[in-house]
Short mmCIF file of C-alpha atoms in Angstrom, two decimals:
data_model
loop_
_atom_site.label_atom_id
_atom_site.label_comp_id
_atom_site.label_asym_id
_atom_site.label_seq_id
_atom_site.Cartn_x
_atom_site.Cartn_y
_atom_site.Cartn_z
CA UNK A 12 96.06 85.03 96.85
CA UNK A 13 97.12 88.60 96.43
CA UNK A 14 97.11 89.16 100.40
CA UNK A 15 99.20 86.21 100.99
CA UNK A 16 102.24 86.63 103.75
CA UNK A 17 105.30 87.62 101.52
CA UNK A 18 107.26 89.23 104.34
CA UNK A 19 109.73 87.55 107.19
CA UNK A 20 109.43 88.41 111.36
CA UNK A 21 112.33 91.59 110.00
CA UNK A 22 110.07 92.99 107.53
CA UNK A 23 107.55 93.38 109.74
CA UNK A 24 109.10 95.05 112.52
CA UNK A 25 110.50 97.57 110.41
CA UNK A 26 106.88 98.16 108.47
CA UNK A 27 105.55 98.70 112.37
CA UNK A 28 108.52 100.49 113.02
CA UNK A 29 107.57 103.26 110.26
CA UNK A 30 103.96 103.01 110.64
CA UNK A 31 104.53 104.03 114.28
CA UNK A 32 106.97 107.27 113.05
CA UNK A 33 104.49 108.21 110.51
CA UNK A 34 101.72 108.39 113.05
CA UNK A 35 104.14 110.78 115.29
CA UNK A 36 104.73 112.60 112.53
CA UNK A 37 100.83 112.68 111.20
CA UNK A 38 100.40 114.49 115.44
CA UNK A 39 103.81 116.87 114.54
CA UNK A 40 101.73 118.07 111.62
CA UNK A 41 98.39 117.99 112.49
CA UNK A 42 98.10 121.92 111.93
CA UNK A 43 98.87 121.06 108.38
CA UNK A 44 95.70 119.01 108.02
CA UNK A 45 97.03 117.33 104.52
CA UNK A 46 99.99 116.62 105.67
CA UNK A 47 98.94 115.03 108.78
CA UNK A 48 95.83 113.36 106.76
CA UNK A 49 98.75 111.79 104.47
CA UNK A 50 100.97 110.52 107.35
CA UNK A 51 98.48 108.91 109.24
CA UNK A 52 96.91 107.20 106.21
CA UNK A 53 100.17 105.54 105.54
CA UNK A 54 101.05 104.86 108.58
CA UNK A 55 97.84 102.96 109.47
CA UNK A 56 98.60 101.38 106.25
CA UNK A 57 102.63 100.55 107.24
CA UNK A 58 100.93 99.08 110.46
CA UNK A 59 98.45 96.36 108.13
CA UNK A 60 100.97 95.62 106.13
CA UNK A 61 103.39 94.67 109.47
CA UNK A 62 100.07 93.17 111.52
CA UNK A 63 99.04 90.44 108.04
CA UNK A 64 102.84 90.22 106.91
CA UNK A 65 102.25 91.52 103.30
CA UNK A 66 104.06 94.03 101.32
CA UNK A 67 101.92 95.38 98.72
CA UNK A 68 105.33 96.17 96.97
CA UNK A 69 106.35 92.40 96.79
CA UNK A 70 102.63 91.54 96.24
CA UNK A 71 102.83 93.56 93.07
CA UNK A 72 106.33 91.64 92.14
CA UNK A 73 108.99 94.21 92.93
CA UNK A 74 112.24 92.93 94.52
CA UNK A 75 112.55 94.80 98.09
CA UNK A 76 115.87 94.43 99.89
CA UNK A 77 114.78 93.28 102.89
#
C-alpha cells in the first residue's frame, strides 16, 4: 500500500517538529496571505505525514537520510 508506515519513532518527531515551525511561520506571515496559505498547507501536511508515519518522499522511492 502506498500509505504504508515507511518512517522510524526519529522521522516522525522531526516531520512534527517542522510541521509545528511551519505553522508559526504560516501566523508570522499571515499578512502575506500566500505565503502564510503555503506554510500552513505544508505544515498540516508535515504533521500527517509524522501522525500515520509515512514519507511521501520514501513512498515515492527516494533515499532520505534519516
Amino acid at each position: 500500500s502506498f500509505f504504508k508506515p515507511n518512517i522510524d519513532t526519529k522521522g516522525r518527531v522531526v516531520r512534527a517538529a517542522c510541521g509545528l515551525l511551519s505553522l508559526i511561520a504560516a501566523v508570522i506571515l499571515w499578512e502575506h496571505r500566500v505565503a502564510a496559505i503555503l506554510c500552513a498547507g505544508s505544515g498540516l501536511f508535515m504533521l500527517f505525514e509524522a501522525a500515520r508515519g509515512w514519507c511521501v518522499a520514501r513512498a515515492c522511492g527516494l533515499k532520505t537520510p534519516m
